PDB file of C-alpha atoms in Angstrom:
ATOM      1  CA  MET A  20      -3.881  -4.715  -3.173  1.00 89.00           C
ATOM      2  CA  SER A  21      -0.240  -5.205  -3.551  1.00 93.00           C
ATOM      3  CA  LEU A  22       0.619  -8.271  -5.303  1.00 96.00           C
ATOM      4  CA  ALA A  23       3.906 -10.410  -4.861  1.00 95.00           C
ATOM      5  CA  VAL A  24       4.687 -11.376  -8.612  1.00 96.00           C
ATOM      6  CA  LYS A  25       7.346 -13.551  -9.967  1.00 96.00           C
ATOM      7  CA  ASP A  26       7.534 -11.918 -13.523  1.00 97.00           C
ATOM      8  CA  LEU A  27       6.700  -8.086 -13.569  1.00 97.00           C
ATOM      9  CA  GLU A  28       6.178  -7.939 -17.262  1.00 97.00           C
ATOM     10  CA  ALA A  29       3.983 -10.974 -17.545  1.00 97.00           C
ATOM     11  CA  SER A  30       1.732  -9.813 -14.782  1.00 97.00           C
ATOM     12  CA  ARG A  31       1.436  -6.377 -16.310  1.00 97.00           C
ATOM     13  CA  VAL A  32       0.422  -8.075 -19.492  1.00 97.00           C
ATOM     14  CA  PHE A  33      -2.065 -10.185 -17.835  1.00 97.00           C
ATOM     15  CA  TYR A  34      -3.820  -7.534 -15.814  1.00 97.00           C
ATOM     16  CA  GLY A  35      -3.729  -5.187 -18.956  1.00 96.00           C
ATOM     17  CA  ARG A  36      -5.907  -7.922 -20.647  1.00 96.00           C
ATOM     18  CA  LEU A  37      -8.255  -7.327 -17.598  1.00 95.00           C
ATOM     19  CA  GLY A  38      -8.485  -3.438 -18.346  1.00 95.00           C
ATOM     20  CA  PHE A  39      -5.796  -2.319 -15.993  1.00 96.00           C
ATOM     21  CA  GLU A  40      -3.212   0.283 -17.279  1.00 97.00           C
ATOM     22  CA  VAL A  41       0.065   1.366 -15.834  1.00 96.00           C
ATOM     23  CA  PHE A  42      -0.592   4.311 -13.511  1.00 93.00           C
ATOM     24  CA  ALA A  43       2.685   4.787 -11.606  1.00 92.00           C
ATOM     25  CA  GLY A  44       5.712   2.866 -10.556  1.00 94.00           C
ATOM     26  CA  GLN A  45       9.015   1.916 -12.058  1.00 95.00           C
ATOM     27  CA  ALA A  46       9.551  -1.453 -13.609  1.00 96.00           C
ATOM     28  CA  GLU A  47      13.254  -1.039 -13.394  1.00 96.00           C
ATOM     29  CA  HIS A  48      12.791  -0.935  -9.715  1.00 96.00           C
ATOM     30  CA  GLY A  49      10.586  -3.948  -9.570  1.00 96.00           C
ATOM     31  CA  TYR A  50       7.075  -2.428  -9.221  1.00 96.00           C
ATOM     32  CA  LEU A  51       4.099  -0.911 -11.059  1.00 97.00           C
ATOM     33  CA  ILE A  52       0.948   0.411  -9.950  1.00 94.00           C
ATOM     34  CA  LEU A  53      -2.017  -0.442 -12.291  1.00 96.00           C
ATOM     35  CA  LYS A  54      -5.386   1.256 -12.443  1.00 94.00           C
ATOM     36  CA  ASN A  55      -8.704   0.186 -13.916  1.00 94.00           C
ATOM     37  CA  GLY A  56     -11.419   2.802 -13.223  1.00 92.00           C
ATOM     38  CA  GLU A  57     -11.170   3.341  -9.518  1.00 88.00           C
ATOM     39  CA  HIS A  58      -9.449   0.126  -8.853  1.00 90.00           C
ATOM     40  CA  LEU A  59      -5.789  -0.086  -8.205  1.00 91.00           C
ATOM     41  CA  ILE A  60      -3.368  -2.952  -7.833  1.00 94.00           C
ATOM     42  CA  GLY A  61       0.338  -2.790  -7.192  1.00 93.00           C
ATOM     43  CA  LEU A  62       2.664  -5.381  -8.867  1.00 96.00           C
ATOM     44  CA  PHE A  63       5.892  -5.956  -6.837  1.00 95.00           C
ATOM     45  CA  GLN A  64       8.665  -8.378  -7.893  1.00 96.00           C
ATOM     46  CA  GLY A  65      11.056  -9.384  -5.238  1.00 93.00           C
ATOM     47  CA  MET A  66       9.837  -7.119  -2.634  1.00 90.00           C
ATOM     48  CA  PHE A  67       7.264  -9.099  -0.695  1.00 86.00           C
ATOM     49  CA  GLU A  68       6.863 -12.874   0.259  1.00 87.00           C
ATOM     50  CA  ARG A  69       3.063 -12.663   0.098  1.00 90.00           C
ATOM     51  CA  ASN A  70       0.222 -10.581  -1.403  1.00 94.00           C
ATOM     52  CA  ILE A  71      -0.490  -7.642   0.810  1.00 93.00           C
ATOM     53  CA  LEU A  72      -3.846  -5.546   1.391  1.00 93.00           C
ATOM     54  CA  THR A  73      -2.678  -1.971   1.278  1.00 90.00           C
ATOM     55  CA  PHE A  74      -4.264   1.201   2.516  1.00 92.00           C
ATOM     56  CA  ASN A  75      -2.874   4.780   1.855  1.00 90.00           C
ATOM     57  CA  PRO A  76      -3.929   7.437   4.240  1.00 92.00           C
ATOM     58  CA  GLY A  77      -3.824  10.884   2.765  1.00 91.00           C
ATOM     59  CA  TRP A  78      -4.263   9.703  -0.705  1.00 89.00           C
ATOM     60  CA  ASP A  79      -7.353   9.330  -2.952  1.00 87.00           C
ATOM     61  CA  GLN A  80      -7.724   6.663  -5.501  1.00 82.00           C
ATOM     62  CA  SER A  81      -5.504   8.743  -8.071  1.00 82.00           C
ATOM     63  CA  ALA A  82      -2.753   9.162  -5.481  1.00 82.00           C
ATOM     64  CA  GLY A  83      -3.850  12.727  -5.017  1.00 87.00           C
ATOM     65  CA  GLU A  84      -3.153  14.182  -1.647  1.00 90.00           C
ATOM     66  CA  VAL A  85      -6.369  14.701   0.447  1.00 90.00           C
ATOM     67  CA  SER A  86      -6.922  16.708   3.683  1.00 86.00           C
ATOM     68  CA  GLY A  87      -8.548  15.632   6.763  1.00 87.00           C
ATOM     69  CA  PHE A  88      -7.134  12.065   7.077  1.00 92.00           C
ATOM     70  CA  GLU A  89      -6.152  10.102  10.083  1.00 94.00           C
ATOM     71  CA  ASP A  90      -2.180   9.985  10.365  1.00 95.00           C
ATOM     72  CA  VAL A  91      -0.609   6.675  10.039  1.00 96.00           C
ATOM     73  CA  ARG A  92       0.846   7.009  13.459  1.00 96.00           C
ATOM     74  CA  ASP A  93      -2.458   7.763  14.994  1.00 96.00           C
ATOM     75  CA  ILE A  94      -4.049   4.797  13.412  1.00 96.00           C
ATOM     76  CA  GLN A  95      -1.104   2.507  14.781  1.00 97.00           C
ATOM     77  CA  ALA A  96      -1.431   4.015  18.253  1.00 97.00           C
ATOM     78  CA  ARG A  97      -5.267   3.443  18.213  1.00 96.00           C
ATOM     79  CA  LEU A  98      -4.825  -0.217  17.096  1.00 96.00           C
ATOM     80  CA  LYS A  99      -2.188  -0.872  19.684  1.00 97.00           C
ATOM     81  CA  ALA A 100      -4.608   0.453  22.254  1.00 97.00           C
ATOM     82  CA  GLU A 101      -7.213  -1.923  20.994  1.00 96.00           C
ATOM     83  CA  GLY A 102      -4.691  -4.766  21.484  1.00 96.00           C
ATOM     84  CA  VAL A 103      -3.703  -5.350  17.866  1.00 96.00           C
ATOM     85  CA  GLU A 104      -0.262  -6.434  17.441  1.00 96.00           C
ATOM     86  CA  ILE A 105       1.900  -4.402  15.111  1.00 97.00           C
ATOM     87  CA  ALA A 106       4.099  -6.645  13.068  1.00 96.00           C
ATOM     88  CA  GLN A 107       6.243  -3.799  11.654  1.00 95.00           C
ATOM     89  CA  GLU A 108       5.955  -0.364  13.423  1.00 97.00           C
ATOM     90  CA  ALA A 109       6.152   3.100  12.162  1.00 96.00           C
ATOM     91  CA  ASP A 110       8.310   5.587  14.086  1.00 95.00           C
ATOM     92  CA  PRO A 111       5.482   7.308  16.477  1.00 94.00           C
ATOM     93  CA  GLU A 112       7.602  10.477  16.753  1.00 93.00           C
ATOM     94  CA  GLY A 113       7.950  10.969  13.117  1.00 91.00           C
ATOM     95  CA  ASP A 114       5.935  13.353  10.887  1.00 89.00           C
ATOM     96  CA  GLY A 115       6.721  12.527   7.186  1.00 92.00           C
ATOM     97  CA  PRO A 116       5.732   9.539   5.172  1.00 95.00           C
ATOM     98  CA  ALA A 117       5.507   6.322   7.239  1.00 96.00           C
ATOM     99  CA  SER A 118       4.107   2.727   7.313  1.00 95.00           C
ATOM    100  CA  PHE A 119       3.247  -0.137   9.459  1.00 96.00           C
ATOM    101  CA  VAL A 120       2.040  -3.757   9.078  1.00 95.00           C
ATOM    102  CA  VAL A 121      -0.493  -5.774  10.935  1.00 96.00           C
ATOM    103  CA  VAL A 122      -1.458  -9.348  10.195  1.00 93.00           C
ATOM    104  CA  ASP A 123      -5.170 -10.530  10.078  1.00 91.00           C
ATOM    105  CA  PRO A 124      -6.271 -13.646  11.780  1.00 84.00           C
ATOM    106  CA  ASP A 125      -5.690 -15.617   8.716  1.00 81.00           C
ATOM    107  CA  GLY A 126      -2.037 -14.649   8.356  1.00 89.00           C
ATOM    108  CA  ASN A 127      -2.614 -11.965   5.586  1.00 90.00           C
ATOM    109  CA  PRO A 128      -0.271  -8.934   5.989  1.00 93.00           C
ATOM    110  CA  VAL A 129      -2.064  -5.486   5.972  1.00 94.00           C
ATOM    111  CA  LEU A 130       0.120  -2.472   4.993  1.00 93.00           C
ATOM    112  CA  ILE A 131      -0.888   0.895   6.162  1.00 94.00           C
ATOM    113  CA  ASP A 132       1.448   3.060   3.928  1.00 93.00           C
ATOM    114  CA  GLN A 133       1.171   6.752   4.060  1.00 94.00           C
ATOM    115  CA  HIS A 134       3.257   8.641   1.368  1.00 91.00           C
ATOM    116  CA  VAL A 135       2.537  12.251   2.834  1.00 90.00           C
ATOM    117  CA  GLY A 136       3.312  13.832   5.988  1.00 88.00           C
ATOM    118  CA  ARG A 137       1.006  14.314   8.879  1.00 86.00           C
ATOM    119  CA  PRO A 138      -2.304  16.239   8.059  1.00 84.00           C
ATOM    120  CA  LYS A 139      -2.121  19.832   8.779  1.00 75.00           C
ATOM    121  CA  GLY A 140      -4.826  21.439  11.139  1.00 61.00           C
TER     122      GLY A 140
END
């Protein structure tokens, strides 16, 4: 989950009280990734208008690279073929990190955000 926050520090403190600790990110760039056990949330100040459900192909829950995942461009092509409208597209010809956005029936953005290149093999 990527949360659009108004005050990054206030949100960090609040979620810290719920057991979340800073895992990654850069406060000076307006974002922090917090972790509580296997649960991750991203806090983003000034980057998004709304909260976003986020999926990261190629990463495990600790942002470690995994093998054998479906590439973001393949996911995008499959969804397009199934008639899902892509609100923001990834370059289908790329091979590095990429992302795309779809919007669910209730207007919630869903970000498919791959931070690694195409899987090998």
